[in-house]
CSV table of C-alpha atoms and ligand atoms in Angstrom, one decimal:
chain,number,residue,atom,x,y,z
N,1,MET,CA,-23.3,14.5,-2.3
N,2,ALA,CA,-26.2,13.3,-0.1
N,3,ILE,CA,-26.1,9.7,0.2
N,4,ASN,CA,-29.1,7.8,1.5
N,5,ILE,CA,-28.1,4.6,2.7
N,6,GLN,CA,-31.1,3.0,2.8
N,7,ASN,CA,-31.6,2.4,0.0
N,8,VAL,CA,-29.4,-0.3,-0.8
N,9,THR,CA,-29.6,-4.1,-2.7
N,10,LEU,CA,-27.5,-6.6,-4.0
N,11,LYS,CA,-26.2,-5.7,-7.7
N,12,ILE,CA,-24.4,-8.6,-8.2
N,13,SER,CA,-22.7,-11.5,-6.9
N,14,ALA,CA,-19.5,-12.4,-9.1
N,15,GLY,CA,-18.3,-15.4,-9.0
N,16,GLU,CA,-17.1,-15.1,-11.9
N,17,PRO,CA,-13.7,-12.3,-12.9
N,18,ARG,CA,-15.9,-11.5,-15.6
N,19,GLN,CA,-18.3,-10.0,-13.5
N,20,ILE,CA,-16.6,-7.7,-11.7
N,21,LEU,CA,-18.2,-4.8,-12.1
N,22,GLY,CA,-16.6,-1.8,-13.4
N,23,ASP,CA,-19.1,1.5,-14.1
N,24,PRO,CA,-17.6,4.5,-12.7
N,25,ILE,CA,-18.9,4.5,-9.3
N,26,PRO,CA,-17.2,4.4,-6.2
N,27,GLN,CA,-15.9,1.1,-4.8
N,28,ILE,CA,-15.8,0.4,-1.0
N,29,ALA,CA,-14.1,-3.2,-0.6
N,30,PHE,CA,-14.1,-5.2,2.9
N,31,SER,CA,-11.4,-7.3,3.4
N,32,GLY,CA,-10.4,-10.0,6.1
N,33,ARG,CA,-10.4,-13.7,6.6
N,34,SER,CA,-13.6,-15.7,7.5
N,35,ASN,CA,-15.6,-15.2,10.3
N,36,VAL,CA,-13.8,-12.7,10.2
N,37,GLY,CA,-17.4,-10.3,10.7
N,38,LYS,CA,-17.7,-9.1,7.8
N,39,SER,CA,-20.7,-9.8,6.2
N,40,SER,CA,-22.1,-8.5,10.0
N,41,LEU,CA,-20.4,-6.1,9.3
N,42,ILE,CA,-21.8,-4.4,5.9
N,43,ASN,CA,-25.7,-5.3,8.1
N,44,SER,CA,-24.8,-3.6,10.9
N,45,LEU,CA,-23.3,-0.7,8.3
N,46,LEU,CA,-26.4,-0.2,6.6
N,47,GLY,CA,-29.1,-0.8,9.3
N,48,ARG,CA,-29.9,-3.8,7.5
N,49,LYS,CA,-30.3,-7.7,9.6
N,50,SER,CA,-29.8,-9.8,6.6
N,51,LEU,CA,-28.9,-8.0,3.2
N,52,ALA,CA,-25.6,-10.0,3.5
N,53,ARG,CA,-25.1,-13.2,5.1
N,54,VAL,CA,-23.7,-14.1,8.1
N,55,SER,CA,-22.2,-17.5,7.4
N,56,SER,CA,-22.6,-20.5,11.1
N,57,ALA,CA,-20.2,-22.2,7.8
N,58,PRO,CA,-17.7,-20.3,7.5
N,59,GLY,CA,-15.8,-19.6,3.8
N,60,LYS,CA,-18.9,-21.3,1.7
N,61,THR,CA,-18.7,-18.5,-0.5
N,62,ILE,CA,-16.3,-17.2,-3.0
N,63,THR,CA,-18.0,-14.7,-4.3
N,64,ILE,CA,-17.3,-10.4,-4.8
N,65,ASN,CA,-20.9,-9.2,-3.3
N,66,PHE,CA,-21.6,-6.0,-4.4
N,67,TYR,CA,-23.2,-3.4,-3.2
N,68,ASP,CA,-25.1,-0.5,-4.4
N,69,VAL,CA,-25.9,2.0,-1.7
N,70,ASP,CA,-28.2,4.5,-3.7
N,71,LYS,CA,-26.6,3.9,-6.9
N,72,LYS,CA,-23.6,6.1,-5.9
N,73,LEU,CA,-21.8,3.7,-4.4
N,74,TYR,CA,-20.7,-0.1,-4.7
N,75,LEU,CA,-19.7,-1.8,-1.1
N,76,VAL,CA,-18.1,-4.3,-2.5
N,77,ASP,CA,-17.5,-7.8,0.2
N,78,LEU,CA,-15.0,-9.8,-1.0
N,79,PRO,CA,-14.8,-13.4,0.1
N,80,GLY,CA,-12.4,-14.0,3.3
N,81,TYR,CA,-9.2,-15.6,3.2
N,82,GLY,CA,-6.9,-18.4,5.6
N,83,PHE,CA,-9.9,-20.6,6.0
N,84,ALA,CA,-7.9,-24.0,6.0
N,85,LYS,CA,-10.3,-26.4,5.0
N,86,ARG,CA,-11.2,-25.3,0.8
N,87,SER,CA,-10.8,-27.6,-1.9
N,88,PRO,CA,-7.6,-27.4,-4.2
N,89,GLU,CA,-10.9,-26.2,-6.1
N,90,ASP,CA,-11.5,-23.7,-4.1
N,91,MET,CA,-8.4,-22.1,-4.1
N,92,ARG,CA,-8.3,-21.9,-7.3
N,93,LYS,CA,-11.8,-20.0,-7.5
N,94,PHE,CA,-11.1,-17.9,-4.5
N,95,SER,CA,-7.1,-16.5,-6.7
N,96,ALA,CA,-8.5,-15.9,-10.1
N,97,LEU,CA,-11.1,-13.7,-8.4
N,98,THR,CA,-8.9,-11.5,-6.0
N,99,ASP,CA,-6.5,-11.7,-9.3
N,100,GLY,CA,-9.7,-9.8,-11.1
N,101,TYR,CA,-10.1,-7.9,-8.1
N,102,PHE,CA,-7.2,-6.1,-7.9
N,103,THR,CA,-4.9,-6.7,-10.5
N,104,SER,CA,-6.8,-7.4,-13.5
N,105,ASN,CA,-8.8,-5.1,-13.1
N,106,LYS,CA,-8.6,-2.2,-15.5
N,107,ASN,CA,-11.0,-0.4,-13.6
N,108,ILE,CA,-9.2,-0.3,-10.6
N,109,ASP,CA,-9.4,3.5,-9.9
N,110,ARG,CA,-12.4,2.9,-9.2
N,111,LEU,CA,-12.0,1.6,-6.1
N,112,LYS,CA,-10.9,4.3,-2.9
N,113,LEU,CA,-10.4,2.2,0.2
N,114,VAL,CA,-10.2,-1.4,1.4
N,115,ILE,CA,-11.7,-2.4,4.7
N,116,GLN,CA,-9.2,-4.5,6.3
N,117,LEU,CA,-11.0,-6.2,8.9
N,118,VAL,CA,-8.7,-7.5,12.4
N,119,ASP,CA,-9.6,-9.6,14.6
N,120,SER,CA,-9.2,-7.3,18.0
N,121,ARG,CA,-8.9,-10.5,20.0
N,122,ILE,CA,-6.4,-11.9,17.8
N,123,GLY,CA,-5.0,-9.2,16.0
N,124,PRO,CA,-3.3,-9.6,12.5
N,125,THR,CA,-2.3,-13.3,11.8
N,126,LYS,CA,0.0,-13.8,8.7
N,127,ASP,CA,-2.6,-13.7,6.2
N,128,ASP,CA,-3.7,-10.6,7.2
N,129,GLU,CA,-0.1,-9.4,6.8
N,130,MET,CA,0.0,-10.6,3.4
N,131,MET,CA,-3.2,-8.5,2.4
N,132,LEU,CA,-1.8,-5.2,4.7
N,133,ALA,CA,1.8,-6.0,2.2
N,134,PHE,CA,0.0,-6.6,-0.4
N,135,LEU,CA,-1.8,-3.0,-0.1
N,136,LYS,CA,0.8,-1.4,0.3
N,137,GLU,CA,2.4,-2.6,-2.7
N,138,LEU,CA,-0.4,-1.7,-4.9
N,139,ASN,CA,-0.4,1.5,-3.6
N,140,ILE,CA,-4.1,0.9,-2.4
N,141,PRO,CA,-5.3,3.5,0.0
N,142,TYR,CA,-6.8,1.4,3.7
N,143,CYS,CA,-8.5,1.7,7.1
N,144,VAL,CA,-8.3,-1.3,9.8
N,145,ILE,CA,-11.5,-2.7,11.6
N,146,ALA,CA,-10.7,-3.9,14.8
N,147,THR,CA,-13.5,-6.9,15.3
N,148,LYS,CA,-16.0,-8.1,17.9
N,149,VAL,CA,-14.6,-5.4,20.3
N,150,ASP,CA,-17.3,-5.6,22.7
N,151,LYS,CA,-15.5,-9.7,23.3
N,152,LEU,CA,-13.2,-7.8,25.1
N,153,ASN,CA,-12.3,-6.4,28.4
N,154,ALA,CA,-11.3,-3.0,29.3
N,155,THR,CA,-7.5,-3.7,30.2
N,156,GLU,CA,-7.3,-6.5,27.0
N,157,ARG,CA,-9.5,-3.3,24.3
N,158,LYS,CA,-6.6,-1.5,26.2
N,159,LYS,CA,-3.4,-3.9,25.1
N,160,ASN,CA,-5.1,-5.7,22.0
N,161,LEU,CA,-5.9,-1.9,20.4
N,162,GLU,CA,-2.2,-0.9,21.1
N,163,ALA,CA,-0.7,-3.7,19.6
N,164,ILE,CA,-3.1,-3.4,16.6
N,165,ARG,CA,-2.6,0.8,16.1
N,166,SER,CA,1.4,0.1,16.3
N,167,HIS,CA,1.7,-3.3,14.5
N,168,PRO,CA,4.2,-2.1,11.2
N,169,LEU,CA,2.1,-2.4,8.6
N,170,ILE,CA,-1.5,-0.6,9.6
N,171,GLU,CA,0.6,1.9,11.9
N,172,GLY,CA,0.4,5.8,10.2
N,173,ASN,CA,-3.6,4.1,8.8
N,174,GLU,CA,-7.3,4.5,10.6
N,175,VAL,CA,-7.9,1.7,13.3
N,176,ILE,CA,-10.9,2.1,14.1
N,177,PRO,CA,-13.3,-0.5,16.8
N,178,PHE,CA,-16.5,-2.7,15.6
N,179,SER,CA,-19.3,-4.2,17.2
N,180,ALA,CA,-21.6,-5.2,15.0
N,181,LEU,CA,-23.3,-6.5,18.3
N,182,LYS,CA,-23.5,-3.2,19.6
N,183,GLY,CA,-23.1,-1.0,17.0
N,184,GLU,CA,-20.2,0.9,18.2
N,185,GLY,CA,-17.5,2.1,15.0
N,186,LYS,CA,-20.4,2.3,12.5
N,187,GLU,CA,-20.4,6.3,12.9
N,188,ASP,CA,-16.6,6.5,12.0
N,189,LEU,CA,-16.5,3.9,10.4
N,190,TRP,CA,-19.0,5.9,7.3
N,191,LYS,CA,-17.9,9.6,7.9
N,192,THR,CA,-14.2,7.5,6.5
N,193,ILE,CA,-16.3,5.8,4.0
N,194,PHE,CA,-17.4,9.1,2.5
N,195,HIS,CA,-14.1,11.3,3.2
N,196,TYR,CA,-12.7,8.9,1.3
N,197,VAL,CA,-15.9,8.4,-2.2
N,198,LYS,CA,-16.4,12.5,-1.0
N,199,ALA,CA,-19.7,12.4,-0.3
R,1,LIG,P1,-17.7,-15.5,6.0
R,1,LIG,O1,-18.4,-15.4,5.2
R,1,LIG,O2,-18.0,-16.6,6.6
R,1,LIG,O3,-16.1,-15.1,5.4
R,1,LIG,O4,-17.5,-14.9,7.4
R,1,LIG,P2,-17.0,-13.1,7.7
R,1,LIG,O5,-16.2,-12.6,8.2
R,1,LIG,O6,-18.5,-12.7,6.7
R,1,LIG,O7,-18.2,-13.3,9.3
R,1,LIG,P3,-20.0,-13.1,9.8
R,1,LIG,O8,-20.2,-11.7,9.7
R,1,LIG,O9,-20.4,-14.0,8.8
R,1,LIG,O10,-19.5,-13.6,11.2
R,1,LIG,C1,-18.9,-14.9,12.3
R,1,LIG,C2,-19.2,-14.9,13.6
R,1,LIG,O11,-19.7,-14.1,14.0
R,1,LIG,C3,-21.1,-15.3,13.7
R,1,LIG,O12,-20.9,-15.4,14.3
R,1,LIG,C4,-20.8,-13.3,14.1
R,1,LIG,O13,-22.6,-13.3,14.9
R,1,LIG,C5,-19.5,-13.3,14.8
R,1,LIG,N1,-20.1,-12.6,15.0
R,1,LIG,C6,-20.0,-10.9,13.8
R,1,LIG,N2,-19.4,-9.3,14.2
R,1,LIG,C7,-19.5,-9.9,15.6
R,1,LIG,C8,-19.4,-8.6,16.6
R,1,LIG,O14,-19.4,-7.4,16.7
R,1,LIG,N3,-19.8,-9.1,17.8
R,1,LIG,C9,-19.6,-10.5,18.3
R,1,LIG,N4,-19.9,-10.5,19.3
R,1,LIG,N5,-19.9,-11.1,17.1
R,1,LIG,C10,-19.7,-11.1,16.4
R,2,LIG,MG1,-19.2,-13.0,4.6
């Protein structure tokens, strides 16, 4: 199955669990803490400058954005977590949406892979570890993207990538170094995505 990755639209920006899509199209979801570079990665993958909004104010939008790629694949941008300044109301909204997607979603079998983003400068945070443990518990396949690698020098890069790769919740899963700025990692990530959607 050939997928035209130029043919992409924002299908829905779901703010309520009932808006979560369940049509019979495979989904690949992106997860990570706020500001880790999720929107930038999606724009870079799709060769767009501003399809996904890149935020200067982290954690602003609490929605699940479904990008329709050529009617054959949904890229699902999950709300970023770990944003300290969230109000109790926003926290409730975040939990309702995330639960709606992962735990009370009768179409969760459409989800083929979670792409978990980790900042290459920091490594997995406590929140990232919670997310990884949650995915493992649910038996959802995941790979890890080490974001913003352009900010590391060669020594840091080697050391940090090794630390990420050998993390107990990551070991054995694919880790892809990524730079939205330079385009590094794009091809590898598409290859992985196509593998999981069997395209
Ligand atoms: P929220 O939507 O707030 O959860 O954030 P996000 O995870 O979508 O992050 P976003 O893509 O908005 O990027 C956050 C900041 O990191 C922005 O200032 C980006 O320009 C920057 N950034 C993202 N990816 C890269 C990268 O690969 N390299 C560098 N140098 N900066 C990046
Ligand atoms: Mg974003």
